[in-house]
Amino acid sequence: MSTDSDLEVYACRPGASRGRRYPEVPAPTRTEYQRDRDRIVHSTAFRRLVYKTQVFLNHEGDLFRTRLTHSLEVAQLGRSIARSLQINEDLVEAVSLAHDLGHTPFGHAGQDALHACMADHGGFEHNLQSLRVVDTLEERYPQYDGLNLTFETREGILKHCSRTHAQQLEAAEPGGVGARFLRREQPSLEAQLCNLADEIAYNAHDIDDGVRSGLITLEQLQEVPLFDRYRAAALADHPDLASPERQRRLLYEAIRRMLSEQVYDVISATQAALDQHRPHSVQAVRESPPLVMFSDAMRARSLELKQFLFKNLYRHPRVTETTARAREVVRDLFAAYTAAPQEMKPAFAQRACADDGPLRARAVADFIAGMTDRFAAREHERLTGRRLLD
C-alpha cells in the first residue's frame, strides 16, 4: 500500500477526500479508498458480474471473460501503472472494480436494447447506472441506501455523462459528481487511468477470447501491427512456438508483450504530460487537459486493433446472431414487466406499481440491468414460454 508520503502532489489522498454523502467515523485500519474497495467487493452487484457477458454470453464457455474477470484485469493493470506514477493505487482499484456494476446482462447488446426501451424516459447508460447502483440500489446498510462511497470513487465510476443527466445530478447534489461535466473539467488522474486501463484490458482479452472461440485466428491478427510485432518478436526469441501444438503459448506470449509495452507507453506519455503541465494539486489536474494517455504512435496502433476487433469479432455473424436474440430477450422482459410489474421482485414491483410512467419504466430498467445473463434467460422463458438462449 502506498502511503501519503509516497504520493505525488497531484494524487488523491484519502485524508483529503471530499467525503461521503453520509458522514461516517473513519475506519481504524483502512483508508477511505480501501474501505470503498471493500464495500464494492462485498456488494451484490459485484458478485453478479461473474455471470454477466463481456463479449461471449455466459453459456458459451467457461473460460471466456466475464464482467467480473474483466474488472479484475482492469484493476491489476491500473494498480501497476498507478504505482509507477505515484498516484493512489487504492482509489484506482476501487474505481476499476466498480466501473461495470451497472452493466446489463448480455453486454453492449443488452445496454443498447434497454436504452431503446427507455428512449421516452431518459434512456439508459451503464456508467450512470453504475453510479445509481452504488448510490441507491445496493441495500446493505441500515442508515442509507447504496454503499456511501467517497466522492472520488463515485466520480471515477461516472466516466461519461450527457449534459442533461449532469444537470439532473447537479440539481440533486450541488457541486457533486455531475458538476465537472458542466464545468468541462477532467476527473482525477486515478479516474483517467481507470478509463485507459479499461481499454487496454478489453483489447487484450478480446484477442484471447476471440482466438479461443475460433472466430478470429493468429493468421488474421497478422494484419494488426500492434499485435503482430509482438508475435514476431516472440517467435524470434522462441522459434519452437511456431509449432501447431504451441500456438496457444505463442498467443499468450504475444499478448503479454503487447500489454507490457502499452503499460510502459502510458507511463512514459503520462509522465511527459505531467512534466509539461505541472499540476500542483488534484484541482489543477481537473483544470488541465487529459493527462493520462498513450503516445500518439501507440494511440494510432491501438485504434487499428479496435477497428480489427470491431470488424472481425464484434460484428462476426455468430456474435451478431446471439446478440440479436439477447436484445430480443431484453425487449420482451421490459414489455412484460411494464405491463405486469408484480412479476418483478417485490422491491421493484412496489416502486413500479406506484406510477405508470417514467418511475415505472426506471424501476423496470433497474431490475433488468441488475440481472445476470442466465437469470434474464430464465425469466424470459418463464414469462414468454420461449427459450431464445440455451
CSV table of C-alpha atoms in Angstrom, one decimal:
chain,number,residue,atom,x,y,z
A,1,MET,CA,0.0,0.0,0.0
A,2,SER,CA,1.2,3.5,-0.8
A,3,THR,CA,1.4,6.0,2.0
A,4,ASP,CA,0.6,9.7,1.6
A,5,SER,CA,4.4,10.4,1.6
A,6,ASP,CA,4.8,8.1,-1.4
A,7,LEU,CA,2.3,10.0,-3.5
A,8,GLU,CA,2.8,12.9,-5.8
A,9,VAL,CA,1.1,16.3,-5.0
A,10,TYR,CA,-1.5,15.7,-7.8
A,11,ALA,CA,-2.6,12.3,-6.4
A,12,CYS,CA,-5.8,11.9,-4.5
A,13,ARG,CA,-5.2,11.4,-0.8
A,14,PRO,CA,-7.8,9.7,1.3
A,15,GLY,CA,-7.3,12.1,4.2
A,16,ALA,CA,-8.2,15.0,1.8
A,17,SER,CA,-11.2,13.3,0.3
A,18,ARG,CA,-14.3,15.3,-0.4
A,19,GLY,CA,-16.0,12.8,1.8
A,20,ARG,CA,-19.2,10.7,1.7
A,21,ARG,CA,-22.7,11.8,1.2
A,22,TYR,CA,-23.5,10.4,4.7
A,23,PRO,CA,-20.7,11.2,7.2
A,24,GLU,CA,-19.1,8.2,8.9
A,25,VAL,CA,-16.5,7.7,11.5
A,26,PRO,CA,-13.2,6.7,9.8
A,27,ALA,CA,-12.2,3.0,9.9
A,28,PRO,CA,-9.2,2.4,12.3
A,29,THR,CA,-7.3,0.0,10.0
A,30,ARG,CA,-8.2,1.1,6.4
A,31,THR,CA,-8.0,4.3,4.4
A,32,GLU,CA,-11.2,5.7,2.9
A,33,TYR,CA,-10.5,4.3,-0.5
A,34,GLN,CA,-9.6,0.9,0.8
A,35,ARG,CA,-13.0,1.0,2.6
A,36,ASP,CA,-14.7,1.8,-0.7
A,37,ARG,CA,-12.9,-1.1,-2.4
A,38,ASP,CA,-14.1,-3.5,0.3
A,39,ARG,CA,-17.7,-2.3,0.1
A,40,ILE,CA,-17.6,-2.8,-3.7
A,41,VAL,CA,-16.1,-6.3,-3.4
A,42,HIS,CA,-18.8,-7.4,-0.9
A,43,SER,CA,-21.7,-5.9,-2.8
A,44,THR,CA,-24.4,-8.0,-4.5
A,45,ALA,CA,-23.8,-6.1,-7.8
A,46,PHE,CA,-20.1,-7.1,-7.8
A,47,ARG,CA,-20.9,-10.8,-7.4
A,48,ARG,CA,-23.4,-10.7,-10.3
A,49,LEU,CA,-20.6,-9.6,-12.6
A,50,VAL,CA,-19.4,-13.2,-12.7
A,51,TYR,CA,-22.4,-14.1,-14.8
A,52,LYS,CA,-22.6,-11.0,-17.0
A,53,THR,CA,-21.3,-11.0,-20.6
A,54,GLN,CA,-18.2,-9.3,-21.8
A,55,VAL,CA,-18.3,-10.4,-25.5
A,56,PHE,CA,-19.4,-14.0,-25.3
A,57,LEU,CA,-22.6,-14.9,-23.5
A,58,ASN,CA,-22.2,-16.8,-20.2
A,59,HIS,CA,-23.4,-20.1,-21.6
A,60,GLU,CA,-21.0,-20.1,-24.5
A,61,GLY,CA,-17.9,-21.3,-22.5
A,62,ASP,CA,-16.4,-21.5,-19.0
A,63,LEU,CA,-13.1,-19.7,-19.9
A,64,PHE,CA,-14.3,-16.6,-21.7
A,65,ARG,CA,-14.0,-13.3,-19.8
A,66,THR,CA,-17.0,-12.1,-17.8
A,67,ARG,CA,-17.6,-8.6,-16.5
A,68,LEU,CA,-16.0,-9.8,-13.2
A,69,THR,CA,-12.8,-11.1,-14.6
A,70,HIS,CA,-12.6,-8.0,-16.9
A,71,SER,CA,-12.9,-5.8,-13.8
A,72,LEU,CA,-10.1,-7.7,-12.0
A,73,GLU,CA,-7.9,-7.3,-15.0
A,74,VAL,CA,-8.5,-3.6,-15.2
A,75,ALA,CA,-7.7,-3.3,-11.5
A,76,GLN,CA,-4.4,-5.2,-12.0
A,77,LEU,CA,-3.3,-3.0,-14.9
A,78,GLY,CA,-4.5,0.2,-13.2
A,79,ARG,CA,-2.6,-0.6,-9.9
A,80,SER,CA,0.6,-1.4,-11.8
A,81,ILE,CA,0.5,1.9,-13.7
A,82,ALA,CA,-0.6,3.9,-10.6
A,83,ARG,CA,2.4,2.6,-8.6
A,84,SER,CA,4.8,3.9,-11.2
A,85,LEU,CA,3.1,7.3,-11.5
A,86,GLN,CA,2.9,7.6,-7.7
A,87,ILE,CA,-0.8,8.2,-7.7
A,88,ASN,CA,-3.3,6.4,-5.4
A,89,GLU,CA,-3.4,2.7,-6.1
A,90,ASP,CA,-6.4,2.0,-3.8
A,91,LEU,CA,-8.6,4.6,-5.5
A,92,VAL,CA,-7.7,3.2,-8.9
A,93,GLU,CA,-8.6,-0.3,-7.7
A,94,ALA,CA,-11.9,0.8,-6.2
A,95,VAL,CA,-13.0,2.6,-9.4
A,96,SER,CA,-11.8,-0.3,-11.6
A,97,LEU,CA,-13.8,-2.9,-9.6
A,98,ALA,CA,-16.9,-0.7,-9.7
A,99,HIS,CA,-16.9,0.7,-13.2
A,100,ASP,CA,-19.1,-2.0,-14.7
A,101,LEU,CA,-21.5,-2.6,-11.8
A,102,GLY,CA,-24.4,-1.1,-13.7
A,103,HIS,CA,-23.9,-3.1,-16.9
A,104,THR,CA,-26.8,-5.0,-18.2
A,105,PRO,CA,-26.9,-8.7,-19.0
A,106,PHE,CA,-25.7,-9.6,-22.5
A,107,GLY,CA,-23.0,-6.9,-22.7
A,108,HIS,CA,-23.5,-4.0,-25.0
A,109,ALA,CA,-26.4,-5.7,-26.8
A,110,GLY,CA,-28.3,-5.6,-23.6
A,111,GLN,CA,-27.4,-2.0,-22.9
A,112,ASP,CA,-28.5,-0.9,-26.5
A,113,ALA,CA,-31.8,-2.7,-26.1
A,114,LEU,CA,-32.5,-1.2,-22.7
A,115,HIS,CA,-31.6,2.2,-23.9
A,116,ALA,CA,-34.1,1.9,-26.8
A,117,CYS,CA,-36.8,0.7,-24.4
A,118,MET,CA,-36.1,3.8,-22.2
A,119,ALA,CA,-35.9,6.3,-25.0
A,120,ASP,CA,-39.0,8.1,-23.7
A,121,HIS,CA,-37.8,8.1,-20.1
A,122,GLY,CA,-34.3,9.4,-20.2
A,123,GLY,CA,-32.5,6.5,-21.8
A,124,PHE,CA,-30.1,4.0,-20.2
A,125,GLU,CA,-26.4,4.4,-19.9
A,126,HIS,CA,-24.3,1.9,-17.9
A,127,ASN,CA,-21.9,4.4,-16.4
A,128,LEU,CA,-24.8,6.3,-14.9
A,129,GLN,CA,-26.4,3.0,-13.8
A,130,SER,CA,-23.1,2.0,-12.1
A,131,LEU,CA,-23.4,5.2,-10.1
A,132,ARG,CA,-27.0,4.5,-9.4
A,133,VAL,CA,-26.1,1.1,-8.1
A,134,VAL,CA,-23.5,2.4,-5.6
A,135,ASP,CA,-25.7,5.4,-4.6
A,136,THR,CA,-29.1,3.9,-4.4
A,137,LEU,CA,-29.8,0.3,-5.5
A,138,GLU,CA,-27.5,-1.6,-3.1
A,139,GLU,CA,-29.3,-2.4,0.1
A,140,ARG,CA,-26.7,-3.4,2.8
A,141,TYR,CA,-26.8,-0.7,5.5
A,142,PRO,CA,-29.4,0.3,8.0
A,143,GLN,CA,-28.7,4.0,7.8
A,144,TYR,CA,-28.8,4.7,4.0
A,145,ASP,CA,-29.3,3.2,0.5
A,146,GLY,CA,-26.3,2.4,-1.6
A,147,LEU,CA,-22.7,1.9,-0.5
A,148,ASN,CA,-22.0,5.5,0.6
A,149,LEU,CA,-18.7,5.7,-1.3
A,150,THR,CA,-16.3,8.6,-1.3
A,151,PHE,CA,-16.8,11.4,-3.8
A,152,GLU,CA,-13.5,10.4,-5.6
A,153,THR,CA,-14.6,6.8,-6.2
A,154,ARG,CA,-18.1,7.9,-7.4
A,155,GLU,CA,-16.5,10.5,-9.7
A,156,GLY,CA,-14.3,7.8,-11.3
A,157,ILE,CA,-17.3,5.5,-11.8
A,158,LEU,CA,-19.1,8.2,-13.8
A,159,LYS,CA,-16.7,8.5,-16.7
A,160,HIS,CA,-19.3,9.6,-19.2
A,161,CYS,CA,-22.4,11.7,-18.7
A,162,SER,CA,-24.7,13.7,-21.0
A,163,ARG,CA,-25.3,17.4,-20.2
A,164,THR,CA,-28.9,16.6,-19.4
A,165,HIS,CA,-28.0,13.9,-16.9
A,166,ALA,CA,-25.3,16.1,-15.4
A,167,GLN,CA,-27.8,18.8,-14.8
A,168,GLN,CA,-30.1,16.4,-13.1
A,169,LEU,CA,-27.2,15.1,-10.9
A,170,GLU,CA,-26.2,18.7,-10.1
A,171,ALA,CA,-29.7,19.6,-9.0
A,172,ALA,CA,-29.8,16.6,-6.7
A,173,GLU,CA,-26.3,17.1,-5.4
A,174,PRO,CA,-24.9,20.6,-6.0
A,175,GLY,CA,-21.2,20.6,-6.6
A,176,GLY,CA,-21.2,16.8,-6.8
A,177,VAL,CA,-20.2,14.3,-9.4
A,178,GLY,CA,-22.2,15.9,-12.2
A,179,ALA,CA,-20.5,19.3,-11.8
A,180,ARG,CA,-17.3,18.5,-13.8
A,181,PHE,CA,-19.3,17.7,-16.9
A,182,LEU,CA,-21.0,21.2,-16.7
A,183,ARG,CA,-17.6,22.9,-16.0
A,184,ARG,CA,-15.9,20.9,-18.7
A,185,GLU,CA,-13.3,19.7,-16.2
A,186,GLN,CA,-11.4,16.4,-16.0
A,187,PRO,CA,-11.7,13.8,-13.3
A,188,SER,CA,-8.8,12.8,-11.1
A,189,LEU,CA,-5.7,11.2,-12.5
A,190,GLU,CA,-6.8,8.0,-10.9
A,191,ALA,CA,-10.1,8.1,-12.7
A,192,GLN,CA,-8.4,8.9,-16.0
A,193,LEU,CA,-6.1,6.0,-15.5
A,194,CYS,CA,-9.1,3.6,-15.0
A,195,ASN,CA,-10.6,4.7,-18.3
A,196,LEU,CA,-7.4,3.8,-20.2
A,197,ALA,CA,-6.7,0.6,-18.2
A,198,ASP,CA,-10.2,-0.5,-19.2
A,199,GLU,CA,-9.4,0.0,-22.9
A,200,ILE,CA,-6.0,-1.8,-22.6
A,201,ALA,CA,-7.6,-4.8,-20.8
A,202,TYR,CA,-10.5,-5.4,-23.1
A,203,ASN,CA,-8.5,-5.1,-26.3
A,204,ALA,CA,-6.0,-7.7,-25.0
A,205,HIS,CA,-8.6,-10.2,-23.6
A,206,ASP,CA,-10.8,-9.9,-26.6
A,207,ILE,CA,-7.9,-11.1,-28.7
A,208,ASP,CA,-7.5,-14.0,-26.4
A,209,ASP,CA,-11.2,-14.8,-26.3
A,210,GLY,CA,-11.6,-14.3,-30.0
A,211,VAL,CA,-8.9,-16.8,-30.9
A,212,ARG,CA,-10.2,-19.3,-28.2
A,213,SER,CA,-13.6,-19.1,-29.8
A,214,GLY,CA,-12.3,-19.8,-33.2
A,215,LEU,CA,-13.9,-16.6,-34.6
A,216,ILE,CA,-10.5,-15.0,-35.3
A,217,THR,CA,-7.1,-16.6,-36.0
A,218,LEU,CA,-3.5,-15.8,-35.4
A,219,GLU,CA,-3.1,-15.5,-39.2
A,220,GLN,CA,-5.8,-12.8,-39.3
A,221,LEU,CA,-4.1,-11.0,-36.4
A,222,GLN,CA,-1.0,-10.6,-38.6
A,223,GLU,CA,-3.0,-7.7,-40.2
A,224,VAL,CA,-2.8,-5.8,-36.9
A,225,PRO,CA,0.6,-4.1,-36.5
A,226,LEU,CA,0.2,-3.6,-32.7
A,227,PHE,CA,-0.2,-7.4,-32.2
A,228,ASP,CA,1.9,-8.7,-35.0
A,229,ARG,CA,5.2,-7.0,-33.9
A,230,TYR,CA,5.0,-8.9,-30.6
A,231,ARG,CA,4.0,-12.1,-32.2
A,232,ALA,CA,7.1,-11.8,-34.5
A,233,ALA,CA,9.3,-10.9,-31.5
A,234,ALA,CA,8.0,-13.9,-29.5
A,235,LEU,CA,8.8,-16.2,-32.4
A,236,ALA,CA,12.3,-14.8,-32.8
A,237,ASP,CA,13.1,-15.4,-29.2
A,238,HIS,CA,11.2,-18.8,-29.1
A,239,PRO,CA,11.2,-20.4,-32.5
A,240,ASP,CA,9.6,-23.6,-31.1
A,241,LEU,CA,6.4,-21.6,-30.7
A,242,ALA,CA,5.8,-21.9,-34.4
A,243,SER,CA,4.7,-25.5,-34.0
A,244,PRO,CA,0.9,-26.0,-34.1
A,245,GLU,CA,0.7,-27.5,-30.6
A,246,ARG,CA,2.4,-24.4,-29.1
A,247,GLN,CA,0.2,-21.8,-30.8
A,248,ARG,CA,-1.7,-21.1,-27.6
A,249,ARG,CA,1.6,-20.3,-25.9
A,250,LEU,CA,2.5,-18.0,-28.8
A,251,LEU,CA,-0.7,-16.2,-28.4
A,252,TYR,CA,-0.2,-15.7,-24.7
A,253,GLU,CA,3.4,-14.5,-25.1
A,254,ALA,CA,2.4,-12.0,-27.8
A,255,ILE,CA,-0.4,-10.6,-25.7
A,256,ARG,CA,1.9,-10.4,-22.6
A,257,ARG,CA,4.4,-8.4,-24.5
A,258,MET,CA,1.8,-6.2,-26.0
A,259,LEU,CA,0.3,-5.5,-22.6
A,260,SER,CA,3.7,-4.7,-21.1
A,261,GLU,CA,4.6,-2.3,-23.9
A,262,GLN,CA,1.2,-0.5,-23.6
A,263,VAL,CA,1.7,-0.1,-19.9
A,264,TYR,CA,5.2,1.3,-20.4
A,265,ASP,CA,3.9,3.6,-23.1
A,266,VAL,CA,1.1,5.0,-20.8
A,267,ILE,CA,3.6,5.6,-18.0
A,268,SER,CA,6.0,7.4,-20.3
A,269,ALA,CA,3.4,9.5,-22.2
A,270,THR,CA,1.6,10.4,-19.0
A,271,GLN,CA,4.8,11.4,-17.2
A,272,ALA,CA,5.7,13.7,-20.1
A,273,ALA,CA,2.2,15.3,-20.0
A,274,LEU,CA,2.6,15.8,-16.2
A,275,ASP,CA,6.0,17.3,-16.7
A,276,GLN,CA,4.6,19.7,-19.3
A,277,HIS,CA,1.5,20.9,-17.4
A,278,ARG,CA,3.0,20.6,-13.9
A,279,PRO,CA,-0.3,20.3,-11.9
A,280,HIS,CA,0.3,21.2,-8.3
A,281,SER,CA,-2.9,19.7,-6.9
A,282,VAL,CA,-5.8,17.5,-7.6
A,283,GLN,CA,-7.8,20.6,-8.6
A,284,ALA,CA,-5.1,21.6,-11.0
A,285,VAL,CA,-5.4,18.2,-12.6
A,286,ARG,CA,-9.1,18.9,-13.1
A,287,GLU,CA,-8.4,22.2,-14.8
A,288,SER,CA,-5.8,20.7,-17.1
A,289,PRO,CA,-6.4,18.8,-20.4
A,290,PRO,CA,-6.5,15.0,-20.1
A,291,LEU,CA,-3.1,13.9,-18.7
A,292,VAL,CA,-3.3,10.1,-18.7
A,293,MET,CA,-2.7,8.9,-22.2
A,294,PHE,CA,-0.9,6.8,-24.8
A,295,SER,CA,1.7,8.3,-27.0
A,296,ASP,CA,0.4,9.3,-30.4
A,297,ALA,CA,2.0,6.3,-32.1
A,298,MET,CA,0.5,3.8,-29.6
A,299,ARG,CA,-2.9,5.5,-29.8
A,300,ALA,CA,-2.9,5.0,-33.5
A,301,ARG,CA,-1.9,1.4,-33.2
A,302,SER,CA,-4.5,0.8,-30.5
A,303,LEU,CA,-7.2,2.3,-32.8
A,304,GLU,CA,-6.2,-0.1,-35.6
A,305,LEU,CA,-6.6,-3.0,-33.2
A,306,LYS,CA,-10.0,-1.8,-32.1
A,307,GLN,CA,-11.1,-1.5,-35.7
A,308,PHE,CA,-9.9,-5.0,-36.4
A,309,LEU,CA,-11.8,-6.4,-33.4
A,310,PHE,CA,-15.0,-4.5,-34.3
A,311,LYS,CA,-15.0,-5.8,-37.9
A,312,ASN,CA,-13.8,-9.4,-37.2
A,313,LEU,CA,-15.1,-10.2,-33.7
A,314,TYR,CA,-17.8,-7.9,-32.5
A,315,ARG,CA,-19.6,-8.0,-35.9
A,316,HIS,CA,-18.9,-11.7,-36.6
A,317,PRO,CA,-22.1,-13.4,-37.8
A,318,ARG,CA,-22.0,-15.8,-34.8
A,319,VAL,CA,-21.7,-13.0,-32.3
A,320,THR,CA,-24.4,-10.8,-34.0
A,321,GLU,CA,-26.8,-13.7,-34.2
A,322,THR,CA,-26.5,-14.3,-30.5
A,323,THR,CA,-26.7,-10.7,-29.5
A,324,ALA,CA,-29.8,-10.2,-31.7
A,325,ARG,CA,-31.5,-12.8,-29.6
A,326,ALA,CA,-30.2,-11.2,-26.4
A,327,ARG,CA,-31.7,-7.9,-27.5
A,328,GLU,CA,-35.0,-9.6,-28.0
A,329,VAL,CA,-34.8,-11.1,-24.5
A,330,VAL,CA,-34.3,-7.6,-23.0
A,331,ARG,CA,-37.1,-6.0,-25.1
A,332,ASP,CA,-39.5,-8.8,-24.2
A,333,LEU,CA,-38.6,-8.5,-20.5
A,334,PHE,CA,-39.2,-4.8,-20.5
A,335,ALA,CA,-42.6,-5.1,-22.1
A,336,ALA,CA,-43.6,-7.9,-19.8
A,337,TYR,CA,-42.6,-6.2,-16.6
A,338,THR,CA,-44.0,-2.8,-17.7
A,339,ALA,CA,-47.4,-4.5,-18.3
A,340,ALA,CA,-47.3,-6.6,-15.1
A,341,PRO,CA,-44.9,-5.1,-12.6
A,342,GLN,CA,-45.9,-7.7,-10.0
A,343,GLU,CA,-43.8,-10.2,-11.9
A,344,MET,CA,-40.7,-8.5,-10.6
A,345,LYS,CA,-39.2,-8.9,-7.2
A,346,PRO,CA,-41.2,-7.1,-4.5
A,347,ALA,CA,-39.0,-4.1,-4.0
A,348,PHE,CA,-39.0,-3.3,-7.7
A,349,ALA,CA,-42.7,-4.2,-8.1
A,350,GLN,CA,-43.6,-1.8,-5.3
A,351,ARG,CA,-41.8,1.1,-7.0
A,352,ALA,CA,-43.3,0.3,-10.4
A,353,CYS,CA,-46.8,-0.1,-9.2
A,354,ALA,CA,-46.7,3.4,-7.7
A,355,ASP,CA,-46.5,5.0,-11.1
A,356,ASP,CA,-47.4,4.0,-14.7
A,357,GLY,CA,-44.9,6.4,-16.4
A,358,PRO,CA,-41.2,7.3,-16.0
A,359,LEU,CA,-40.9,5.9,-12.5
A,360,ARG,CA,-42.3,2.5,-13.5
A,361,ALA,CA,-40.0,2.4,-16.5
A,362,ARG,CA,-37.0,3.2,-14.4
A,363,ALA,CA,-37.9,0.5,-11.9
A,364,VAL,CA,-38.2,-2.0,-14.7
A,365,ALA,CA,-34.8,-0.8,-16.1
A,366,ASP,CA,-33.2,-1.1,-12.7
A,367,PHE,CA,-34.5,-4.7,-12.3
A,368,ILE,CA,-33.4,-5.8,-15.8
A,369,ALA,CA,-30.0,-4.1,-15.5
A,370,GLY,CA,-29.2,-6.0,-12.3
A,371,MET,CA,-29.9,-9.4,-13.9
A,372,THR,CA,-27.2,-11.9,-14.8
A,373,ASP,CA,-27.3,-13.5,-18.3
A,374,ARG,CA,-28.7,-16.7,-17.1
A,375,PHE,CA,-31.4,-15.2,-14.8
A,376,ALA,CA,-32.6,-13.0,-17.7
A,377,ALA,CA,-32.8,-16.0,-20.0
A,378,ARG,CA,-34.7,-18.0,-17.3
A,379,GLU,CA,-37.1,-15.1,-16.6
A,380,HIS,CA,-37.7,-14.6,-20.3
A,381,GLU,CA,-38.6,-18.3,-20.7
A,382,ARG,CA,-40.9,-18.1,-17.6
A,383,LEU,CA,-42.8,-15.1,-18.9
A,384,THR,CA,-43.0,-15.9,-22.6
A,385,GLY,CA,-42.7,-19.7,-22.8
A,386,ARG,CA,-39.9,-19.3,-25.4
A,387,ARG,CA,-36.2,-20.3,-25.0
A,388,LEU,CA,-34.1,-18.0,-27.1
A,389,LEU,CA,-30.8,-18.6,-25.4
A,390,ASP,CA,-29.6,-22.1,-24.4
